Amino acid sequence: MKFDVYGRFALEVLHTTRGWEVYRLTDGKQVRADDIIIPADMEVGDIAEYLDDLLHELSRPGDR
């Protein structure tokens, strides 16, 4: 799953045998975002809201 984080950067979230892995997408490359941890038991449908809760400080008024 790919997420645009308030127009500032993009994230890709992958589910692997180790759980959820988060990568920052930059210039066609994936760089592991070790500072963003998604609990292994989180449901797919809850990830967007979780990222919004985690990264909301980066938003501008009206961003979602």
PDB file of C-alpha atoms in Angstrom, residues 1-60:
ATOM      1  CA  MET A   1       0.000   0.000   0.000  1.00  0.00           C
ATOM      2  CA  LYS A   2       1.266   3.456  -0.832  1.00  0.00           C
ATOM      3  CA  PHE A   3       0.452   6.593   1.131  1.00  0.00           C
ATOM      4  CA  ASP A   4       1.037  10.255   0.345  1.00  0.00           C
ATOM      5  CA  VAL A   5       1.871  11.912   3.655  1.00  0.00           C
ATOM      6  CA  TYR A   6       0.337  15.383   3.321  1.00  0.00           C
ATOM      7  CA  GLY A   7       2.224  16.059   0.087  1.00  0.00           C
ATOM      8  CA  ARG A   8       5.545  15.953   1.937  1.00  0.00           C
ATOM      9  CA  PHE A   9       6.705  12.410   1.160  1.00  0.00           C
ATOM     10  CA  ALA A  10       5.380   8.987   0.203  1.00  0.00           C
ATOM     11  CA  LEU A  11       5.385   5.778   2.205  1.00  0.00           C
ATOM     12  CA  GLU A  12       4.945   2.202   1.115  1.00  0.00           C
ATOM     13  CA  VAL A  13       3.679  -0.305   3.679  1.00  0.00           C
ATOM     14  CA  LEU A  14       4.271  -3.991   3.034  1.00  0.00           C
ATOM     15  CA  HIS A  15       3.160  -7.027   4.995  1.00  0.00           C
ATOM     16  CA  THR A  16       5.937  -9.616   5.289  1.00  0.00           C
ATOM     17  CA  THR A  17       6.562 -12.698   7.390  1.00  0.00           C
ATOM     18  CA  ARG A  18       8.156 -10.338   9.951  1.00  0.00           C
ATOM     19  CA  GLY A  19       5.045  -8.131  10.122  1.00  0.00           C
ATOM     20  CA  TRP A  20       4.483  -4.669   8.659  1.00  0.00           C
ATOM     21  CA  GLU A  21       7.454  -2.924   7.060  1.00  0.00           C
ATOM     22  CA  VAL A  22       7.413   0.764   6.162  1.00  0.00           C
ATOM     23  CA  TYR A  23       9.528   2.338   3.429  1.00  0.00           C
ATOM     24  CA  ARG A  24       9.963   5.964   2.436  1.00  0.00           C
ATOM     25  CA  LEU A  25       9.835   6.338  -1.352  1.00  0.00           C
ATOM     26  CA  THR A  26      12.465   8.728  -2.675  1.00  0.00           C
ATOM     27  CA  ASP A  27      13.671   9.176  -6.247  1.00  0.00           C
ATOM     28  CA  GLY A  28      12.439   5.732  -7.269  1.00  0.00           C
ATOM     29  CA  LYS A  29      14.118   4.065  -4.282  1.00  0.00           C
ATOM     30  CA  GLN A  30      12.731   2.442  -1.164  1.00  0.00           C
ATOM     31  CA  VAL A  31      14.445   3.446   2.066  1.00  0.00           C
ATOM     32  CA  ARG A  32      13.408   1.635   5.219  1.00  0.00           C
ATOM     33  CA  ALA A  33      11.572   3.977   7.622  1.00  0.00           C
ATOM     34  CA  ASP A  34      12.683   2.429  10.906  1.00  0.00           C
ATOM     35  CA  ASP A  35      11.164   5.329  12.843  1.00  0.00           C
ATOM     36  CA  ILE A  36       7.632   4.251  11.857  1.00  0.00           C
ATOM     37  CA  ILE A  37       6.522   1.029  13.505  1.00  0.00           C
ATOM     38  CA  ILE A  38       3.166  -0.560  12.747  1.00  0.00           C
ATOM     39  CA  PRO A  39       2.012  -3.231  15.217  1.00  0.00           C
ATOM     40  CA  ALA A  40       2.109  -6.699  13.652  1.00  0.00           C
ATOM     41  CA  ASP A  41      -1.527  -7.394  14.572  1.00  0.00           C
ATOM     42  CA  MET A  42      -2.880  -4.222  12.900  1.00  0.00           C
ATOM     43  CA  GLU A  43      -5.587  -4.845  10.305  1.00  0.00           C
ATOM     44  CA  VAL A  44      -5.060  -3.549   6.757  1.00  0.00           C
ATOM     45  CA  GLY A  45      -8.099  -1.270   6.989  1.00  0.00           C
ATOM     46  CA  ASP A  46      -6.709   0.489  10.070  1.00  0.00           C
ATOM     47  CA  ILE A  47      -3.285   1.452   8.691  1.00  0.00           C
ATOM     48  CA  ALA A  48      -4.286   4.758   7.032  1.00  0.00           C
ATOM     49  CA  GLU A  49      -5.883   6.022  10.255  1.00  0.00           C
ATOM     50  CA  TYR A  50      -2.907   4.812  12.293  1.00  0.00           C
ATOM     51  CA  LEU A  51      -0.468   6.682  10.034  1.00  0.00           C
ATOM     52  CA  ASP A  52      -2.669   9.780  10.229  1.00  0.00           C
ATOM     53  CA  ASP A  53      -2.620   9.603  14.040  1.00  0.00           C
ATOM     54  CA  LEU A  54       1.135   9.075  14.035  1.00  0.00           C
ATOM     55  CA  LEU A  55       2.069  11.752  11.491  1.00  0.00           C
ATOM     56  CA  HIS A  56      -0.652  14.385  11.918  1.00  0.00           C
ATOM     57  CA  GLU A  57       1.916  16.972  13.069  1.00  0.00           C
ATOM     58  CA  LEU A  58       3.068  17.184   9.454  1.00  0.00           C
ATOM     59  CA  SER A  59      -0.364  18.221   8.187  1.00  0.00           C
ATOM     60  CA  ARG A  60      -1.598  21.670   7.292  1.00  0.00           C
TER      61      ARG A  60
END
